[in-house]
Structures are given as C-alpha cells and as structure tokens.
Amino acid sequence: MSDAKAHVTDLIFGRWRSQTLYAGVELGVFDVVGDHPTHAVEIADLLDIDRGYGYRLLRALGSLGLLSETSDRRFSLTPAGELLQEDHPESLQAVALLEEGPTHYAMWKHLPDIVREGGPNGRQREFGYTGLDHLEADPEYAARFHDSMTSLSRMESAWVEVLLSEVGVSGFDHVCDVGGGHGHLLCTLLQDVPDVEGTVLELPSVVDAEDQHWHERMGVSDRVTFVAGDFFEEVPPADAYLLKHILHDWTDEECVEILSTIRESAPVDARLFVCELVVPGPGHSHLAKLMDVHMMVSANGRERTESEYVDLFETADFEHVETHQVEGVPMSAVEALAV
Ligand SMILES: C[S@@+](CC[C@H](N)C(=O)[O-])C[C@H]1O[C@@H](n2cnc3c(N)ncnc32)[C@H](O)[C@@H]1O
C-alpha cells in the first residue's frame, strides 16, 4: 500500500480504534485486568459480559497495544493500558469516557451540517443546549465533564508549570484561576510557593463538590479558596489570573465580556495567563486545529491564533506581553498585562 493510501485508511478507521478503547473503559476492562495474565473467561465473568464477545473485544484491545495476550487467551495490562485504570495517578479514563461516550459521539455526527450551514453546534442540534449551560442542566454529564477536565489537567498542569517556569508565580500575592474546575492547576502552581494565595472561581455546582477539590490533597488548603460565581458578572481581585481552556468555549464578543469582567477587578499591571492550544500557521499539524473542530461541534467558541488573542486583549484593556511556548508542549500560555 502506498504511504498516502495507508495514511487515509488509517484515518478512516480511527473511530474503530477509539470506540474499541471506549468500550473497554466503559465495561471496566482496565480496572479488572492486572499485571498478571488472567484468562479471558475469568475476565468476562468478573465483568459480567458475554464470554465469546468479551474475548473478541480483549483481543482487539490487545491489537491496539492496550493489553498483552498470551497464546492461551490470558491478558495483562500494558503500560498504555495502565493509563486507562481509574486509580492511575495520570489516568486518562475520564477523558475516554467523555470524548468517546454517547453524548459527544452524538454531537459529532452533525459536523457536515454544522460546517455547511455555519452552525448551530452539535450540542444544540442534538440536546438543545447552546454550550456549557449543559453542565448546570445535566448533573450526570457535568460529573463526567469535570472528571475529564481534571484528568486532562494532570497532564496540562505540568505543561503550564513548564511554560511559566521563567515567569513563575512566586512574585504574585494572589492568583485567581477563572473557571478553574476542581483546582488542579492552581494547587499545582501554588504547592511550592508558600507566600502566594489563590482563588478558584467556578460555578456553584463545582464549588459545592468539595470532595473533588485538590487543595487538601496537595497540601494548600490554608491558601486556596473556592468561590462560587459567574465570570460574566464578577471575579475576585488578584494580581495574576489564569484562564485555561476558558476563552476557547466562547465567541469573540463573549471573550471580551469575560476579559472586561476580569479587568474590572484587576489592578493596573496585573497579569493574565491564557493557557490554550494556540493555532499555528499553515503547514503545521497541530492538535489545536482539531480541537477547533471539536469547538464547532460542542460549543460556540473556537481555537485562536496568537494575533486573535492579541486583538481580544486590546479590546478589553489588556496588552500582550509574550506567548510562552516550549518545544514538545502543545499548549501555550499567552501572557497579557492590565493597562
Ligand atoms: C472547559 S472547562 C475548563 C476547566 C479548567 N480551567 C481546566 O482547564 O481544566 C470550563 C470551565 O468553566 C466553568 N464555567 C463555565 N461557565 C462559567 C461561568 N459563567 N462562571 C464561572 N465558571 C464557569 C465550567 O464549570 C468549567 O469548569
């Protein structure tokens, strides 16, 4: 097969792989299969699934490199499969459940119509919600969504630490993570800077889910506070603000509203760090360009280029300082100054 044909075939069958992985996660395969080879029948009985179909799914998961199979139908986890266990410290299980689960799957099928007609997004077409209003309306979906965000944060907080390693947060008195979820990023950044305090601003349902918050687990509960609010109305005062995966959910007009709300509380010289997948120019293959399609499907926002962020800043009285990028880290931190 030519390289081009192999490439296209690979892309066409990509869904088979992600749906097979999802089925394994949904059925609990990765939490039952361990390091020692276990027979397919035993695994099927533990999971209460059909023995014949179960074996075929395990074999396919083996073919994807997530399980290792012996010649007598015994399976154990590979290092990649371990990442799909619930209690792995860097678990991606919640991401798989959200991104390949039935809710997002149903939204994606509308993509050709969304593009043909210029919206509305797939969430609205399928479920009637315009965007993140879905979270307040559907607690089960919200739990899956927030678990996935925290799961991604386990990877992304480390990226942001690297991106901000030169700036650091030790020079600030108070850092506010606007829409900061369960607080993984903020608590990570404040762990080693004992003089800095922080606030996570979130929707009331996220603030109420105290058992999910990270401040106690990371030993910063005396310095990190969770505050319920609406970033279109008011944010707490701080001299540094974090916005990770926030602006990409919203239209330009809504982003200017969010930034202007922050600017009302931010003193002159306060810093803003927008942590997003910044869209590079043509010729660069980048996750940002696919995440942008996911934004068409799931919300009314978009991924943006650096100059698009600079324009948003200027409209809301912020000035672009620099864009922090590090080789091998897909995320950027676009830094701005309150003027
Ligand atoms: C895409 S998630 C990003 C979460 C977190 N920053 C991260 O990167 O993991 C967007 C977050 O914004 C929060 N959110 C949505 N609308 C909000 C609002 N009006 N005020 C405050 N938080 C909001 C959601 O609850 C959600 O946690």
Tab-separated table of C-alpha atoms and ligand atoms in Angstrom:
chain	number	residue	atom	x	y	z
A	1	MET	CA	0.000	0.000	0.000
A	2	SER	CA	1.282	3.488	-0.831
A	3	ASP	CA	2.058	5.816	2.065
A	4	ALA	CA	-0.859	8.050	1.080
A	5	LYS	CA	-3.276	5.126	0.907
A	6	ALA	CA	-2.080	3.773	4.248
A	7	HIS	CA	-2.441	7.248	5.765
A	8	VAL	CA	-6.028	7.726	4.534
A	9	THR	CA	-7.050	4.202	5.524
A	10	ASP	CA	-5.613	4.806	8.956
A	11	LEU	CA	-7.667	7.988	9.307
A	12	ILE	CA	-10.884	6.328	8.086
A	13	PHE	CA	-10.617	3.548	10.645
A	14	GLY	CA	-9.589	5.837	13.500
A	15	ARG	CA	-13.077	5.646	15.028
A	16	TRP	CA	-12.862	1.856	15.240
A	17	ARG	CA	-9.856	2.255	17.493
A	18	SER	CA	-11.279	4.951	19.741
A	19	GLN	CA	-14.636	3.164	20.066
A	20	THR	CA	-12.931	-0.139	20.913
A	21	LEU	CA	-10.865	1.630	23.567
A	22	TYR	CA	-14.020	3.332	24.883
A	23	ALA	CA	-15.903	0.015	25.138
A	24	GLY	CA	-13.023	-1.433	27.146
A	25	VAL	CA	-13.123	1.516	29.552
A	26	GLU	CA	-16.928	1.585	29.798
A	27	LEU	CA	-17.068	-2.144	30.577
A	28	GLY	CA	-14.360	-1.822	33.240
A	29	VAL	CA	-11.746	-3.984	31.479
A	30	PHE	CA	-8.771	-1.891	32.603
A	31	ASP	CA	-9.774	-1.991	36.271
A	32	VAL	CA	-10.106	-5.794	36.272
A	33	VAL	CA	-7.160	-6.892	34.144
A	34	GLY	CA	-3.940	-6.565	36.122
A	35	ASP	CA	-0.215	-7.198	35.726
A	36	HIS	CA	-0.554	-10.988	35.883
A	37	PRO	CA	-2.074	-12.736	32.855
A	38	THR	CA	-5.738	-13.535	33.550
A	39	HIS	CA	-7.860	-15.840	31.383
A	40	ALA	CA	-10.464	-14.205	29.119
A	41	VAL	CA	-13.237	-16.319	30.667
A	42	GLU	CA	-12.332	-15.139	34.158
A	43	ILE	CA	-12.225	-11.513	32.996
A	44	ALA	CA	-15.598	-11.899	31.248
A	45	ASP	CA	-17.184	-13.410	34.365
A	46	LEU	CA	-15.764	-10.682	36.600
A	47	LEU	CA	-17.197	-8.040	34.265
A	48	ASP	CA	-20.469	-9.942	33.735
A	49	ILE	CA	-20.124	-9.756	29.941
A	50	ASP	CA	-20.568	-12.382	27.227
A	51	ARG	CA	-17.549	-14.764	27.195
A	52	GLY	CA	-17.253	-15.068	23.393
A	53	TYR	CA	-17.754	-11.390	22.559
A	54	GLY	CA	-15.677	-10.453	25.589
A	55	TYR	CA	-12.701	-12.439	24.267
A	56	ARG	CA	-13.005	-10.742	20.871
A	57	LEU	CA	-13.002	-7.289	22.491
A	58	LEU	CA	-9.975	-8.182	24.664
A	59	ARG	CA	-8.148	-9.451	21.572
A	60	ALA	CA	-8.862	-6.160	19.761
A	61	LEU	CA	-7.643	-4.189	22.797
A	62	GLY	CA	-4.515	-6.328	22.623
A	63	SER	CA	-4.139	-5.422	18.972
A	64	LEU	CA	-4.260	-1.747	19.973
A	65	GLY	CA	-1.377	-2.248	22.400
A	66	LEU	CA	-3.538	-1.681	25.486
A	67	LEU	CA	-3.454	-5.314	26.646
A	68	SER	CA	-0.929	-8.081	26.191
A	69	GLU	CA	-2.320	-11.507	25.090
A	70	THR	CA	-0.752	-14.956	25.602
A	71	SER	CA	-1.329	-17.924	23.279
A	72	ASP	CA	-3.791	-19.421	25.799
A	73	ARG	CA	-6.110	-16.375	25.909
A	74	ARG	CA	-4.720	-14.727	29.002
A	75	PHE	CA	-4.486	-10.943	29.196
A	76	SER	CA	-2.497	-8.422	31.219
A	77	LEU	CA	-2.178	-4.639	31.090
A	78	THR	CA	0.482	-2.907	29.015
A	79	PRO	CA	1.910	0.446	30.221
A	80	ALA	CA	-0.531	2.161	27.812
A	81	GLY	CA	-3.461	0.164	29.208
A	82	GLU	CA	-2.462	1.154	32.754
A	83	LEU	CA	-3.252	4.777	31.849
A	84	LEU	CA	-6.901	3.729	31.459
A	85	GLN	CA	-7.183	2.434	35.038
A	86	GLU	CA	-9.317	4.599	37.293
A	87	ASP	CA	-6.743	4.957	40.072
A	88	HIS	CA	-3.634	5.502	37.938
A	89	PRO	CA	-2.063	8.848	39.022
A	90	GLU	CA	-2.109	10.024	35.396
A	91	SER	CA	-5.339	8.264	34.465
A	92	LEU	CA	-6.940	9.167	31.123
A	93	GLN	CA	-10.015	7.028	31.841
A	94	ALA	CA	-12.322	10.017	32.372
A	95	VAL	CA	-11.157	11.620	29.108
A	96	ALA	CA	-12.030	8.437	27.192
A	97	LEU	CA	-15.453	8.275	28.846
A	98	LEU	CA	-16.255	11.877	27.924
A	99	GLU	CA	-14.780	12.153	24.465
A	100	GLU	CA	-15.889	8.789	23.056
A	101	GLY	CA	-19.004	8.361	25.212
A	102	PRO	CA	-22.517	8.643	23.768
A	103	THR	CA	-23.017	12.374	24.434
A	104	HIS	CA	-20.029	13.695	22.494
A	105	TYR	CA	-20.356	10.920	19.933
A	106	ALA	CA	-23.904	12.055	19.145
A	107	MET	CA	-22.786	15.687	18.779
A	108	TRP	CA	-20.019	14.883	16.276
A	109	LYS	CA	-22.350	13.282	13.745
A	110	HIS	CA	-23.696	16.762	12.911
A	111	LEU	CA	-20.319	18.095	11.729
A	112	PRO	CA	-21.039	18.207	7.976
A	113	ASP	CA	-24.317	20.104	8.570
A	114	ILE	CA	-22.649	22.442	11.083
A	115	VAL	CA	-19.993	23.377	8.531
A	116	ARG	CA	-22.453	23.560	5.610
A	117	GLU	CA	-24.776	25.899	7.492
A	118	GLY	CA	-22.275	27.790	9.682
A	119	GLY	CA	-23.751	26.414	12.957
A	120	PRO	CA	-25.537	25.866	15.221
A	121	ASN	CA	-23.234	23.497	17.098
A	122	GLY	CA	-23.812	19.771	17.538
A	123	ARG	CA	-24.693	20.066	21.231
A	124	GLN	CA	-27.538	22.417	20.360
A	125	ARG	CA	-28.731	20.272	17.453
A	126	GLU	CA	-28.673	17.081	19.498
A	127	PHE	CA	-29.599	18.212	23.032
A	128	GLY	CA	-30.868	21.811	22.797
A	129	TYR	CA	-28.077	23.342	24.928
A	130	THR	CA	-26.017	26.169	23.415
A	131	GLY	CA	-22.793	25.255	25.260
A	132	LEU	CA	-21.785	24.916	28.884
A	133	ASP	CA	-25.399	25.518	30.027
A	134	HIS	CA	-25.471	21.721	29.535
A	135	LEU	CA	-23.365	21.402	32.722
A	136	GLU	CA	-25.904	23.033	35.024
A	137	ALA	CA	-28.829	21.185	33.402
A	138	ASP	CA	-27.466	17.635	33.471
A	139	PRO	CA	-25.563	16.637	36.659
A	140	GLU	CA	-24.548	13.225	35.288
A	141	TYR	CA	-22.984	14.797	32.199
A	142	ALA	CA	-21.421	17.527	34.388
A	143	ALA	CA	-19.734	14.909	36.593
A	144	ARG	CA	-18.296	13.178	33.510
A	145	PHE	CA	-17.187	16.537	32.054
A	146	HIS	CA	-15.444	17.787	35.201
A	147	ASP	CA	-13.763	14.416	35.818
A	148	SER	CA	-12.399	14.585	32.286
A	149	MET	CA	-11.135	18.161	32.750
A	150	THR	CA	-9.318	17.143	35.944
A	151	SER	CA	-7.915	14.083	34.215
A	152	LEU	CA	-6.555	16.271	31.405
A	153	SER	CA	-5.248	18.747	33.979
A	154	ARG	CA	-2.997	16.067	35.453
A	155	MET	CA	-1.109	16.349	32.165
A	156	GLU	CA	-1.744	20.014	31.407
A	157	SER	CA	-0.843	21.420	34.851
A	158	ALA	CA	2.643	20.020	34.299
A	159	TRP	CA	2.714	21.698	30.868
A	160	VAL	CA	1.698	25.050	32.375
A	161	GLU	CA	4.368	24.696	35.077
A	162	VAL	CA	6.944	24.281	32.303
A	163	LEU	CA	5.507	27.167	30.258
A	164	LEU	CA	5.560	29.513	33.258
A	165	SER	CA	8.868	28.295	34.675
A	166	GLU	CA	10.660	31.548	33.779
A	167	VAL	CA	7.881	33.874	34.951
A	168	GLY	CA	6.960	31.737	37.978
A	169	VAL	CA	4.119	32.651	40.313
A	170	SER	CA	6.282	33.419	43.354
A	171	GLY	CA	6.249	37.131	42.517
A	172	PHE	CA	2.484	37.408	42.906
A	173	ASP	CA	0.425	37.848	46.084
A	174	HIS	CA	-2.811	36.316	44.849
A	175	VAL	CA	-3.532	34.153	41.802
A	176	CYS	CA	-7.116	33.591	40.625
A	177	ASP	CA	-7.927	30.659	38.344
A	178	VAL	CA	-11.040	31.791	36.490
A	179	GLY	CA	-13.212	28.745	35.698
A	180	GLY	CA	-10.535	26.660	37.401
A	181	GLY	CA	-12.570	23.455	37.750
A	182	HIS	CA	-11.577	21.333	40.747
A	183	GLY	CA	-8.427	23.438	41.226
A	184	HIS	CA	-5.777	21.043	39.935
A	185	LEU	CA	-3.821	23.709	38.048
A	186	LEU	CA	-3.905	26.383	40.754
A	187	CYS	CA	-2.984	23.953	43.545
A	188	THR	CA	-0.126	22.565	41.439
A	189	LEU	CA	1.293	26.042	40.788
A	190	LEU	CA	0.977	27.120	44.445
A	191	GLN	CA	2.416	23.970	46.002
A	192	ASP	CA	5.992	25.251	46.159
A	193	VAL	CA	5.360	28.968	46.762
A	194	PRO	CA	4.182	29.227	50.394
A	195	ASP	CA	3.670	33.007	50.348
A	196	VAL	CA	1.195	33.052	47.460
A	197	GLU	CA	-2.571	32.677	47.949
A	198	GLY	CA	-5.111	31.604	45.373
A	199	THR	CA	-8.793	31.527	44.496
A	200	VAL	CA	-10.651	29.242	42.123
A	201	LEU	CA	-13.718	30.965	40.673
A	202	GLU	CA	-16.261	28.397	39.499
A	203	LEU	CA	-19.936	27.653	39.007
A	204	PRO	CA	-21.778	26.870	42.275
A	205	SER	CA	-22.155	23.156	41.447
A	206	VAL	CA	-18.368	22.800	41.060
A	207	VAL	CA	-17.648	24.723	44.270
A	208	ASP	CA	-20.181	22.552	46.126
A	209	ALA	CA	-18.428	19.318	45.001
A	210	GLU	CA	-15.879	19.660	47.832
A	211	ASP	CA	-14.774	16.037	47.766
A	212	GLN	CA	-13.403	16.632	44.246
A	213	HIS	CA	-11.267	19.670	45.143
A	214	TRP	CA	-7.490	19.370	45.097
A	215	HIS	CA	-6.364	21.826	47.807
A	216	GLU	CA	-6.297	19.332	50.699
A	217	ARG	CA	-4.696	16.555	48.637
A	218	MET	CA	-1.960	18.976	47.531
A	219	GLY	CA	-1.458	20.472	50.997
A	220	VAL	CA	-2.511	24.027	50.113
A	221	SER	CA	-5.954	24.183	51.753
A	222	ASP	CA	-4.835	27.046	54.023
A	223	ARG	CA	-4.058	29.183	50.949
A	224	VAL	CA	-6.554	28.169	48.252
A	225	THR	CA	-10.225	29.148	48.405
A	226	PHE	CA	-13.074	28.124	46.104
A	227	VAL	CA	-15.557	30.894	45.291
A	228	ALA	CA	-18.895	30.424	43.526
A	229	GLY	CA	-19.651	32.994	40.867
A	230	ASP	CA	-20.080	33.857	37.217
A	231	PHE	CA	-17.142	35.122	35.195
A	232	PHE	CA	-19.534	37.248	33.133
A	233	GLU	CA	-20.536	39.111	36.315
A	234	GLU	CA	-17.598	39.430	38.725
A	235	VAL	CA	-14.248	37.808	39.526
A	236	PRO	CA	-12.224	38.128	42.769
A	237	PRO	CA	-9.412	40.706	42.901
A	238	ALA	CA	-5.959	39.251	42.211
A	239	ASP	CA	-2.644	40.310	40.739
A	240	ALA	CA	-2.477	37.301	38.402
A	241	TYR	CA	-5.259	35.473	36.563
A	242	LEU	CA	-5.214	32.063	34.905
A	243	LEU	CA	-7.673	31.106	32.151
A	244	LYS	CA	-7.115	27.529	30.988
A	245	HIS	CA	-9.484	26.242	28.307
A	246	ILE	CA	-11.933	29.060	29.072
A	247	LEU	CA	-11.798	31.510	26.159
A	248	HIS	CA	-11.954	28.704	23.585
A	249	ASP	CA	-15.521	27.909	24.733
A	250	TRP	CA	-16.846	31.355	23.846
A	251	THR	CA	-17.403	33.716	20.895
A	252	ASP	CA	-15.180	36.784	20.487
A	253	GLU	CA	-17.907	39.013	21.961
A	254	GLU	CA	-18.280	36.736	24.998
A	255	CYS	CA	-14.484	36.571	25.450
A	256	VAL	CA	-14.332	40.367	25.553
A	257	GLU	CA	-17.085	40.303	28.216
A	258	ILE	CA	-15.097	37.784	30.326
A	259	LEU	CA	-11.845	39.723	29.909
A	260	SER	CA	-13.587	43.008	30.726
A	261	THR	CA	-15.061	41.491	33.901
A	262	ILE	CA	-11.552	40.426	34.918
A	263	ARG	CA	-10.170	43.847	34.018
A	264	GLU	CA	-12.705	45.496	36.385
A	265	SER	CA	-11.192	43.575	39.345
A	266	ALA	CA	-7.579	43.515	38.142
A	267	PRO	CA	-5.293	46.368	39.245
A	268	VAL	CA	-3.076	48.021	36.623
A	269	ASP	CA	-0.055	45.746	35.971
A	270	ALA	CA	-1.952	42.574	36.926
A	271	ARG	CA	-1.009	39.643	34.702
A	272	LEU	CA	-3.237	37.352	32.729
A	273	PHE	CA	-2.117	33.918	31.504
A	274	VAL	CA	-4.360	32.427	28.833
A	275	CYS	CA	-3.478	28.741	28.558
A	276	GLU	CA	-4.823	27.336	25.318
A	277	LEU	CA	-3.850	25.367	22.230
A	278	VAL	CA	-2.795	28.305	20.053
A	279	VAL	CA	-3.365	27.694	16.332
A	280	PRO	CA	-0.100	27.763	14.370
A	281	GLY	CA	0.189	28.746	10.693
A	282	PRO	CA	-0.317	26.572	7.625
A	283	GLY	CA	1.990	23.595	7.263
A	284	HIS	CA	1.984	22.841	10.988
A	285	SER	CA	-0.012	19.799	12.002
A	286	HIS	CA	-1.326	20.644	15.489
A	287	LEU	CA	-3.956	19.403	17.923
A	288	ALA	CA	-5.291	22.992	18.071
A	289	LYS	CA	-6.728	22.598	14.566
A	290	LEU	CA	-8.691	19.501	15.599
A	291	MET	CA	-9.710	20.990	18.958
A	292	ASP	CA	-11.090	23.884	16.913
A	293	VAL	CA	-13.390	21.437	15.102
A	294	HIS	CA	-14.404	19.994	18.484
A	295	MET	CA	-15.351	23.556	19.466
A	296	MET	CA	-17.642	23.829	16.390
A	297	VAL	CA	-19.287	20.617	17.483
A	298	SER	CA	-19.591	21.234	21.214
A	299	ALA	CA	-19.840	24.998	21.792
A	300	ASN	CA	-19.813	28.370	20.061
A	301	GLY	CA	-16.159	29.107	20.641
A	302	ARG	CA	-13.017	28.434	18.648
A	303	GLU	CA	-9.291	27.901	18.981
A	304	ARG	CA	-7.424	31.092	18.110
A	305	THR	CA	-4.123	32.259	16.662
A	306	GLU	CA	-1.788	34.389	18.752
A	307	SER	CA	-2.849	37.541	16.885
A	308	GLU	CA	-6.517	36.758	17.544
A	309	TYR	CA	-5.759	36.661	21.290
A	310	VAL	CA	-3.822	39.932	20.994
A	311	ASP	CA	-6.897	41.563	19.397
A	312	LEU	CA	-9.154	40.285	22.198
A	313	PHE	CA	-6.752	41.653	24.839
A	314	GLU	CA	-6.662	45.106	23.261
A	315	THR	CA	-10.457	45.344	23.207
A	316	ALA	CA	-10.548	44.648	26.958
A	317	ASP	CA	-7.664	46.930	28.095
A	318	PHE	CA	-5.002	44.268	28.330
A	319	GLU	CA	-1.688	44.387	26.469
A	320	HIS	CA	0.033	41.312	25.073
A	321	VAL	CA	3.390	40.715	26.787
A	322	GLU	CA	4.599	37.460	25.244
A	323	THR	CA	3.467	33.977	24.309
A	324	HIS	CA	5.206	31.248	26.275
A	325	GLN	CA	5.853	28.169	24.166
A	326	VAL	CA	8.132	25.194	24.778
A	327	GLU	CA	9.161	22.527	22.284
A	328	GLY	CA	7.142	19.358	22.877
A	329	VAL	CA	4.342	21.115	24.826
A	330	PRO	CA	1.216	21.535	22.673
A	331	MET	CA	-0.265	24.206	24.956
A	332	SER	CA	0.823	27.873	25.033
A	333	ALA	CA	0.496	30.468	27.791
A	334	VAL	CA	-0.383	33.816	26.233
A	335	GLU	CA	0.604	36.483	28.751
A	336	ALA	CA	-1.047	39.893	28.977
A	337	LEU	CA	-0.763	42.927	31.251
A	338	ALA	CA	-3.652	45.018	32.603
A	339	VAL	CA	-3.138	48.589	31.293
B	1	LIG	C1	-13.501	23.741	29.580
B	1	LIG	S1	-13.699	23.819	31.305
B	1	LIG	C2	-12.066	24.242	31.838
B	1	LIG	C3	-11.853	23.948	33.288
B	1	LIG	C4	-10.419	24.214	33.779
B	1	LIG	N1	-9.988	25.575	33.590
B	1	LIG	C5	-9.470	23.253	33.099
B	1	LIG	O1	-8.737	23.652	32.187
B	1	LIG	O2	-9.486	22.064	33.461
B	1	LIG	C6	-14.599	25.320	31.522
B	1	LIG	C7	-14.908	25.635	32.976
B	1	LIG	O3	-15.592	26.891	33.058
B	1	LIG	C8	-16.570	26.794	34.088
B	1	LIG	N2	-17.591	27.801	33.791
B	1	LIG	C9	-18.446	27.830	32.747
B	1	LIG	N3	-19.194	28.938	32.766
B	1	LIG	C10	-18.808	29.649	33.863
B	1	LIG	C11	-19.183	30.909	34.399
B	1	LIG	N4	-20.127	31.654	33.804
B	1	LIG	N5	-18.559	31.340	35.518
B	1	LIG	C12	-17.588	30.576	36.123
B	1	LIG	N6	-17.181	29.385	35.638
B	1	LIG	C13	-17.773	28.923	34.515
B	1	LIG	C14	-17.080	25.368	33.961
B	1	LIG	O4	-17.698	24.918	35.149
B	1	LIG	C15	-15.808	24.610	33.628
B	1	LIG	O5	-15.173	24.113	34.786
